[in-house]
Short mmCIF file of C-alpha atoms and ligand atoms in Angstrom, two decimals:
data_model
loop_
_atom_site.label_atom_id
_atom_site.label_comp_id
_atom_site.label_asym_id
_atom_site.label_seq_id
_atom_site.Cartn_x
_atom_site.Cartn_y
_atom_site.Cartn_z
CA UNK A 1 -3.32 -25.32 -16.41
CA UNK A 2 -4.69 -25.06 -20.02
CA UNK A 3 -3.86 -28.18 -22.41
CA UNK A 4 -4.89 -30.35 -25.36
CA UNK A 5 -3.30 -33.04 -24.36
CA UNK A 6 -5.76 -36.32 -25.74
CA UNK A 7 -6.63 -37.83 -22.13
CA UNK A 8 -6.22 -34.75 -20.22
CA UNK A 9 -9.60 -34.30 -18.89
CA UNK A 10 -10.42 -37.75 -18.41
CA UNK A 11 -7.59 -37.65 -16.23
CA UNK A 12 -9.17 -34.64 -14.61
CA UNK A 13 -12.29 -36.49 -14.31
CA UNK A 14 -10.91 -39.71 -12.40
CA UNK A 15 -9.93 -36.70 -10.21
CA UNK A 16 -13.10 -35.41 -9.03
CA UNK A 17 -14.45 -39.32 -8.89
CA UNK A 18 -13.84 -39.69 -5.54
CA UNK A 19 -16.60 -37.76 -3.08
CA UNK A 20 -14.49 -36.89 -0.90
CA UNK A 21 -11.87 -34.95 -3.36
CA UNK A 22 -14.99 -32.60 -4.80
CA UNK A 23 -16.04 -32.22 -0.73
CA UNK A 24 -12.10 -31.00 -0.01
CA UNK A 25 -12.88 -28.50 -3.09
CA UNK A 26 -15.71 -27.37 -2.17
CA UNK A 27 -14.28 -26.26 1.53
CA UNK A 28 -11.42 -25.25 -0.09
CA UNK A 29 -13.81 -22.32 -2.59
CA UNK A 30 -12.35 -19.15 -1.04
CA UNK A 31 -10.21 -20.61 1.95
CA UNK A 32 -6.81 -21.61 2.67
CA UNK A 33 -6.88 -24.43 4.92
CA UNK A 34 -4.14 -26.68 6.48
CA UNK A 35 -4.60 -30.42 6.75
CA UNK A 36 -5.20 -30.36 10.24
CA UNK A 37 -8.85 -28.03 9.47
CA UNK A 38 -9.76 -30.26 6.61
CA UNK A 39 -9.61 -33.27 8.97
CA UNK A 40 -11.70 -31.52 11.68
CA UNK A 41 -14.11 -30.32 8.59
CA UNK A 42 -14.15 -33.67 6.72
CA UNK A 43 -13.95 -35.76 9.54
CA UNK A 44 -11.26 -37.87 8.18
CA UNK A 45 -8.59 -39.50 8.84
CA UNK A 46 -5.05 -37.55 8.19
CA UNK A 47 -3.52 -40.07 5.95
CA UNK A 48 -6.81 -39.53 4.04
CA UNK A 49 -6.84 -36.71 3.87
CA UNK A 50 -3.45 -36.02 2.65
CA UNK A 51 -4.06 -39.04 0.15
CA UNK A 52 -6.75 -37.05 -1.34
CA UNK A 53 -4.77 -33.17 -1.07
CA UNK A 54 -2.03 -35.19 -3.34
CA UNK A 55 -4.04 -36.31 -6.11
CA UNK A 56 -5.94 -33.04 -6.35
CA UNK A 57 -2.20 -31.10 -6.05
CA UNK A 58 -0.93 -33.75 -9.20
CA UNK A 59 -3.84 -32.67 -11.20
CA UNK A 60 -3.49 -28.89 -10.30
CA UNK A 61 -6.75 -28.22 -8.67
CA UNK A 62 -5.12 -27.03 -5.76
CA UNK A 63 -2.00 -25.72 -4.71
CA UNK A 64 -0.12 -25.49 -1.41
CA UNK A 65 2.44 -23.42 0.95
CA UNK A 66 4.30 -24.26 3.69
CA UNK A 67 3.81 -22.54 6.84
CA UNK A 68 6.22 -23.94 9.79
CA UNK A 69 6.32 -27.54 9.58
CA UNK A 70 2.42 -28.00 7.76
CA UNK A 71 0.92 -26.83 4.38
CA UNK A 72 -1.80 -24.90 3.65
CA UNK A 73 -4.00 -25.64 0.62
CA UNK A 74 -6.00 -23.46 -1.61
CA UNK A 75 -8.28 -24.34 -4.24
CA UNK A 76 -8.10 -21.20 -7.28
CA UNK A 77 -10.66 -21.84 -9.81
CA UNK A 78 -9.28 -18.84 -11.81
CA UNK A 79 -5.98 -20.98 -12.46
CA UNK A 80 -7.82 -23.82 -14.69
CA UNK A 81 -8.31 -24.85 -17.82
CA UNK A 82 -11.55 -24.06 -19.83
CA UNK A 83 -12.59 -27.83 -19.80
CA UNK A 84 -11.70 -28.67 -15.82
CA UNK A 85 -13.54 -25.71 -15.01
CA UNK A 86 -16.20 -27.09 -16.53
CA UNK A 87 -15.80 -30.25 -14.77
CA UNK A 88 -15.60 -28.82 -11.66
CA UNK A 89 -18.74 -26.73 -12.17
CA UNK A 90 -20.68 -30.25 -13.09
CA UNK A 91 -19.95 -32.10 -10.03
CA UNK A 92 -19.64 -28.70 -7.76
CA UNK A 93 -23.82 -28.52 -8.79
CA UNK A 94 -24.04 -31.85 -8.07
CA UNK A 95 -22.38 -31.70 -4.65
CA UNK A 96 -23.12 -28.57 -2.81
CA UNK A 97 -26.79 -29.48 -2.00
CA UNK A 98 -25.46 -32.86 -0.25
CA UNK A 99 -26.30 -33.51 3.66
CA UNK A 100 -22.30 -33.83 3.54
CA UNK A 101 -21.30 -30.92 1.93
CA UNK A 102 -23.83 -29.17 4.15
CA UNK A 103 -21.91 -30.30 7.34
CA UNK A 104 -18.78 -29.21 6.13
CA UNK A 105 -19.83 -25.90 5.32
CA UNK A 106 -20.81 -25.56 8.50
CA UNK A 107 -17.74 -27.22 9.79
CA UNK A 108 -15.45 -24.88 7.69
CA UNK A 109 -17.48 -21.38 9.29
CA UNK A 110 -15.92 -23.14 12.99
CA UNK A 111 -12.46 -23.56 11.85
CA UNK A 112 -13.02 -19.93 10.54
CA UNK A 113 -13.81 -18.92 13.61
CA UNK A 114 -11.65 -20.36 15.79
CA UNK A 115 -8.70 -19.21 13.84
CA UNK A 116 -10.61 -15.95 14.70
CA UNK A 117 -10.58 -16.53 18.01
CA UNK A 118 -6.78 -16.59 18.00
CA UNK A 119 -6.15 -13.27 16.82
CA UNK A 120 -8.94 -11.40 18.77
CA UNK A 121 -7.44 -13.47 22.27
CA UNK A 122 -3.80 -11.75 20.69
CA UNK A 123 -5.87 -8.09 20.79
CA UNK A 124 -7.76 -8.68 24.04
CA UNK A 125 -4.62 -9.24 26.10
CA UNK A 126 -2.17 -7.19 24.75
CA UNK A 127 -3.14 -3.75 23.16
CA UNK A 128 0.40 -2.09 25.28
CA UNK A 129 2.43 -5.01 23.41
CA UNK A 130 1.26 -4.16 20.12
CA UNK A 131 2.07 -0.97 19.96
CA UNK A 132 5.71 -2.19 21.13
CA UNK A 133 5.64 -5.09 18.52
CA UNK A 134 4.03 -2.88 15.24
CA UNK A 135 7.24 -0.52 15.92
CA UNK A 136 9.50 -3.45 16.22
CA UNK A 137 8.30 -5.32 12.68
CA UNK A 138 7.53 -2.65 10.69
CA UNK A 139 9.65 0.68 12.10
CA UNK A 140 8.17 4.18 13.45
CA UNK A 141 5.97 5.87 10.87
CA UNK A 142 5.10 3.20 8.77
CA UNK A 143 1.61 4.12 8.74
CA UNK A 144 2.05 8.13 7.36
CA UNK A 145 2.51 5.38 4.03
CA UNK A 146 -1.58 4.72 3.84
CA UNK A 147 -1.44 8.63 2.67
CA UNK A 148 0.76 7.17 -0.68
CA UNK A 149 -2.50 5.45 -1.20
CA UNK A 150 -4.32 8.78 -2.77
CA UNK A 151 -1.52 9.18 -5.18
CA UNK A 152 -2.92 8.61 -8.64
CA UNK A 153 -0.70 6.12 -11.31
CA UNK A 154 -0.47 8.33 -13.39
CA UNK A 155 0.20 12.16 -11.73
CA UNK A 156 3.15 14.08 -12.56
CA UNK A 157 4.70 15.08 -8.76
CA UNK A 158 6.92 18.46 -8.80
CA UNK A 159 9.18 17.89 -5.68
CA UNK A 160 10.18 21.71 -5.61
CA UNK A 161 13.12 22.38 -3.33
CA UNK A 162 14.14 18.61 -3.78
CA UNK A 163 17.11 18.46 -1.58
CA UNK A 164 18.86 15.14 -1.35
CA UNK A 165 15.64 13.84 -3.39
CA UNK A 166 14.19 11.98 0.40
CA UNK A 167 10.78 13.26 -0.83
CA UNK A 168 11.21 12.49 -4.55
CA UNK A 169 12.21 8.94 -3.52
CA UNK A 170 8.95 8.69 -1.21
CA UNK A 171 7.06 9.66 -3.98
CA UNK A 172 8.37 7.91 -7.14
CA UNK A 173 6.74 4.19 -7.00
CA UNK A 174 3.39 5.71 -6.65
CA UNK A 175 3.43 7.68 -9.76
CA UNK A 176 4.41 8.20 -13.43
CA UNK A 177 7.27 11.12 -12.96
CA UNK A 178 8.74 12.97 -10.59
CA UNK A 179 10.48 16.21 -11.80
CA UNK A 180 12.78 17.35 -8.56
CA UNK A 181 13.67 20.84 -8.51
CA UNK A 182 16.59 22.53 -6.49
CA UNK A 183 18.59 25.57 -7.24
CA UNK A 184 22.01 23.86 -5.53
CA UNK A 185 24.04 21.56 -7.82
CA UNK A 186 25.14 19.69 -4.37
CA UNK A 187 22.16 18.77 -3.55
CA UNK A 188 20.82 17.82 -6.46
CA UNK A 189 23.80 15.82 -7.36
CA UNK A 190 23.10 14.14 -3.71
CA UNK A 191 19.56 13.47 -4.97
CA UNK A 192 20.77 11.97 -8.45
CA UNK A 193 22.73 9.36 -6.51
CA UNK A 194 20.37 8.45 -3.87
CA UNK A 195 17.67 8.19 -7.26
CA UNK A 196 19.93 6.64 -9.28
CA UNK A 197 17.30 3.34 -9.29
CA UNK A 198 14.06 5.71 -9.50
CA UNK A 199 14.19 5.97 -13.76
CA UNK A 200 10.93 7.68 -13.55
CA UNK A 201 12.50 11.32 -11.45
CA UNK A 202 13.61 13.50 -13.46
CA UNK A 203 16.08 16.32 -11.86
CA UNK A 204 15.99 19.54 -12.88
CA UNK A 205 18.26 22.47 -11.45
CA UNK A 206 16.62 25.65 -10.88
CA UNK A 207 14.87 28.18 -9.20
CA UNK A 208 11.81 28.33 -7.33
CA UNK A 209 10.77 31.42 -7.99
CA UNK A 210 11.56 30.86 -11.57
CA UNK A 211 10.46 27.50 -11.99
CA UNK A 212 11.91 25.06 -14.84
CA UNK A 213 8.65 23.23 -15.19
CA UNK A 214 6.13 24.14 -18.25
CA UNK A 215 2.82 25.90 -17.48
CA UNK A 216 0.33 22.96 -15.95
CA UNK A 217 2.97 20.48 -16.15
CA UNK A 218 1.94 19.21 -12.54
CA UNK A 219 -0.94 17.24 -10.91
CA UNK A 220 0.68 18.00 -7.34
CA UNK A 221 3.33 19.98 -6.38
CA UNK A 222 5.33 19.21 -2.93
CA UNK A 223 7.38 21.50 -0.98
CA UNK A 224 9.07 20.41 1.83
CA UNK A 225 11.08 22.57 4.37
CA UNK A 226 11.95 25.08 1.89
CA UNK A 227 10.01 28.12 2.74
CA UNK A 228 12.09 29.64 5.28
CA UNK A 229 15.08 29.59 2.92
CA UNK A 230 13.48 31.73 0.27
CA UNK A 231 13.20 35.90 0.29
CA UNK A 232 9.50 35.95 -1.07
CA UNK A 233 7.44 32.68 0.15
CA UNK A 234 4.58 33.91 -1.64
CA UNK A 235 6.05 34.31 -4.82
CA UNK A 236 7.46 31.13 -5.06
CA UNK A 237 3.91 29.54 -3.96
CA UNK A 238 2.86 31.42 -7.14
CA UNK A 239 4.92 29.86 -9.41
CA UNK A 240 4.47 26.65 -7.98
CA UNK A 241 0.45 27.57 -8.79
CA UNK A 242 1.74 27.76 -12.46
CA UNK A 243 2.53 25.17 -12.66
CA UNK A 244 0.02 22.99 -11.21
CA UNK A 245 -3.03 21.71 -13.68
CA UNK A 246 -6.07 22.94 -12.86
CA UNK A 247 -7.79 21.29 -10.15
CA UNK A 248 -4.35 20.08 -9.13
CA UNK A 249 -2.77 20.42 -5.74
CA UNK A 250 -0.56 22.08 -3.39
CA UNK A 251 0.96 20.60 -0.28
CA UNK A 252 3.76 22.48 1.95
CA UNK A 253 4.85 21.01 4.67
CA UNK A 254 6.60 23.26 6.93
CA UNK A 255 8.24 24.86 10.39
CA UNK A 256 5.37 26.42 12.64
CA UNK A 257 6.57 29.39 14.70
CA UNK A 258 9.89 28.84 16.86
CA UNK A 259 12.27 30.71 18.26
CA UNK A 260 15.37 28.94 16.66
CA UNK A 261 17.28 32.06 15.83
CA UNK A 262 20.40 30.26 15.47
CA UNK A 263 18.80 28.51 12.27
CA UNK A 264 19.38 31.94 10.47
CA UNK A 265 23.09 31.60 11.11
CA UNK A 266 23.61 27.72 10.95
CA UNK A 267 21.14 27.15 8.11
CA UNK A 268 20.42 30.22 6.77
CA UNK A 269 16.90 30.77 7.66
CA UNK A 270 14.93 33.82 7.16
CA UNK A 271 11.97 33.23 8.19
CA UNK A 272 11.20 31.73 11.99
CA UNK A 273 8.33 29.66 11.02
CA UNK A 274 5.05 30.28 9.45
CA UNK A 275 1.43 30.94 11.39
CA UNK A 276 -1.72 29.21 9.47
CA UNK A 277 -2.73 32.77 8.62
CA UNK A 278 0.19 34.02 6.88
CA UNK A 279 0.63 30.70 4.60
CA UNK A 280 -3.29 30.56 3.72
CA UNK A 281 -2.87 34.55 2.51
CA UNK A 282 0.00 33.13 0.40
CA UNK A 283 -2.27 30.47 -1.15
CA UNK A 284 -4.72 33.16 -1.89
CA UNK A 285 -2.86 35.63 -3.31
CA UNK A 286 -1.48 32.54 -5.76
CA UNK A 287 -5.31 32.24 -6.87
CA UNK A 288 -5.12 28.51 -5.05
CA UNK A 289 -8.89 27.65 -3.05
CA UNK A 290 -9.46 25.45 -0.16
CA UNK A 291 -6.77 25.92 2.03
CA UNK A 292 -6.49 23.38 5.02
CA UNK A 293 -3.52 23.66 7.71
CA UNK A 294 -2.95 20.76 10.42
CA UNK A 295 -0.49 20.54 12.95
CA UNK A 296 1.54 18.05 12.78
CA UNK A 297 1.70 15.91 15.92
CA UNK A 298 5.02 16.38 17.52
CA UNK A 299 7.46 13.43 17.21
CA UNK A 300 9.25 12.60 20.92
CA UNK A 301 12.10 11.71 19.38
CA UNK A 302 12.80 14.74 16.88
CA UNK A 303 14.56 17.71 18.82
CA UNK A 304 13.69 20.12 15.70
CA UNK A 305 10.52 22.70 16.73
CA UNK A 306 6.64 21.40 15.50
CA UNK A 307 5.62 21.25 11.68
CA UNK A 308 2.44 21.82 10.18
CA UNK A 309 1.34 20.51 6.91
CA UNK A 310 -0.71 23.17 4.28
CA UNK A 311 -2.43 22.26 1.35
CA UNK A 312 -4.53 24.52 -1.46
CA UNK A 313 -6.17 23.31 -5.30
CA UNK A 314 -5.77 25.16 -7.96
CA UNK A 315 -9.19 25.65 -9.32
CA UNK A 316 -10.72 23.76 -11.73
CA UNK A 317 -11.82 25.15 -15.24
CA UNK A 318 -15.40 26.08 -15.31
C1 LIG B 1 16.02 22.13 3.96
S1 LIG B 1 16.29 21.60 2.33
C2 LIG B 1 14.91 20.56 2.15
C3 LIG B 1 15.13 19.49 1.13
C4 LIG B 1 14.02 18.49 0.95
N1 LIG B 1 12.79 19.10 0.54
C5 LIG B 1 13.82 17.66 2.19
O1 LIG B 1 12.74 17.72 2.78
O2 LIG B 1 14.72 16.92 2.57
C6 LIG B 1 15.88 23.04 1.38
C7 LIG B 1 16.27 22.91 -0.08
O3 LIG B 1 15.68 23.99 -0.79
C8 LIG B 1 16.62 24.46 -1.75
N2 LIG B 1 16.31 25.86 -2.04
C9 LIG B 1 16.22 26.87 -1.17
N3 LIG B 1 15.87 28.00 -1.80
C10 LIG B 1 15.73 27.70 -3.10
C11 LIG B 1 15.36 28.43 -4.26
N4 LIG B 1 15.06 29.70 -4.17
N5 LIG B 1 15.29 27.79 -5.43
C12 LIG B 1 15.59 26.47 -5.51
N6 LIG B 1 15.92 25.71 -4.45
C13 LIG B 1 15.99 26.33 -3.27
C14 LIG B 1 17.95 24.27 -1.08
O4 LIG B 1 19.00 24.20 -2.03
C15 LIG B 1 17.77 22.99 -0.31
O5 LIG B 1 18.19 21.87 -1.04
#
């Protein structure tokens, strides 16, 4: 709250006149604290206390939000004026060494605590619920999202063998383009409408073993159950090694042996799978270093046979 206005600060200053407003502050430095706590901490009266919350609310040193039927209050130092902050830093020095402020501080590390206590009771009692009630608020899978985490702003992500553009749309908010690549015009046109928000994919019909990407056009490079659909696997990990930067990376996720056969007739598989062995000889022969395989853990509810996941860097320039 930054303002000229002739009077403001001495408005601020009748404020923080009041011992008891700069002791609310003060527990209020880096907590959010409900009237009930401040009582408890202040040792006031509620009516008091909530006397004092409104005059420091009118003058914007702290702001509130309801949660259920009470408010919480927070004190943000960041959100003031050059002058109140100044204030505030006067009678904050004057105030923190108090007997009083002492006791509060000491009072506030309690409420802390017992709010504490709460959620570690929650954890003690019921570590079968959980489970139950993580799936229930926030759907299967949510956490494979941490991974998006280790996406950098500003990568350019080839989703090669796009599809319906499921990956591409996983991908998109984490990064600066997406260029989705897919020989079928169905698909891609699939891809287009399920992207049609994402402004920052680009699709791009194609081949993968001709790629329509420039030469180091890519920080990472995703394929996703496209391997057993393609004649030469290796091939098309080499072009996808083209078109990486140096240092950038490949990651393949993929079907680990199965006997499907029917795939080859329903889907038009050609290849049943791939062992760790043959995919790392792949990423060799495309000049890609430290290849890592891990088998995915099996999901109880998918009927489709186990995936692995394979990634490789291209090297990096000496
Ligand atoms: C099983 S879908 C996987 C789509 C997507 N990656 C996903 O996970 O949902 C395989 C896709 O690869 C594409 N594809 C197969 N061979 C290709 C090739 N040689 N060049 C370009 N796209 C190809 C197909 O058109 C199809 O859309």
């Amino acid at each position: 709250m930054i303002t000229s206005k002739p009077g403001y600060l001495l408005g601020r200053l009748s404020d923080l006149s009041d011992p008891t407003r700069g002791r609310i502050l003060l527990a209020l430095e880096g907590h959010e604290l409900g009237v009930s706590e401040l009582q408890s901490i202040l040792q006031l009266p509620q009516s008091t206390v909530s006397r004092h919350l409104r005059i420091l609310s009118d003058g914007g040193w702290a702001t509130s939000r309801s949660e259920g039927p009470s408010q919480r209050y927070r004190f943000v130092s960041q959100q003031l004026g050059d002058g109140q902050l100044r204030l505030w830093e006067l009678v904050r020095q004057d105030l923190s060494g108090s007997r009083a402020a002492t006791r509060d501080r000491e009072r506030v590390r309690a409420v802390l605590a017992r709010r504490h206590l709460r959620s570690r009771q929650f954890f003690a009692t019921e570590p079968a619920r959980w489970d139950h009630l993580r799936e229930e608020l926030f759907g299967p899978g949510y956490e494979t999202q941490i991974a998006f985490g280790l996406l950098e702003r500003d990568w350019v992500v080839g989703d090669l063998g796009c599809g319906s553009g499921a990956v591409a749309a996983r991908l998109a908010p984490f990064v600066t383009k997406v260029i989705a690549v897919d020989e079928s015009a169905a698909m891609l046109d699939a891809a287009r409408l399920r992207l049609a928000d994402q402004r920052n994919v680009e699709c791009r019909q194609g081949e993968l073993e001709l790629l329509p990407i420039g030469e180091a056009e890519l920080d990472l490079a995703v394929m996703a159950l496209v391997l057993p659909h393609v004649p030469e696997p290796g091939r098309v990990l080499g072009e996808a090694a083209r078109a990486l930067q140096a240092g950038g990376r490949l990651v393949v996720l993929d079907l680990a042996p199965h006997e499907r056969s029917e795939y080859g007739q329903t889907m038009g598989h050609l290849w049943p799978g791939f062992a760790p062995g043959q995919v790392q000889e792949w990423f060799s022969s495309a000049g890609l270093v430290e290849p890592r395989t891990v088998s995915l853990p099996h999901d109880p509810s998918a009927r489709g046979p186990g995936l692995f996941l394979a990634t490789a860097r291209k090297p990096t320039l000496a």
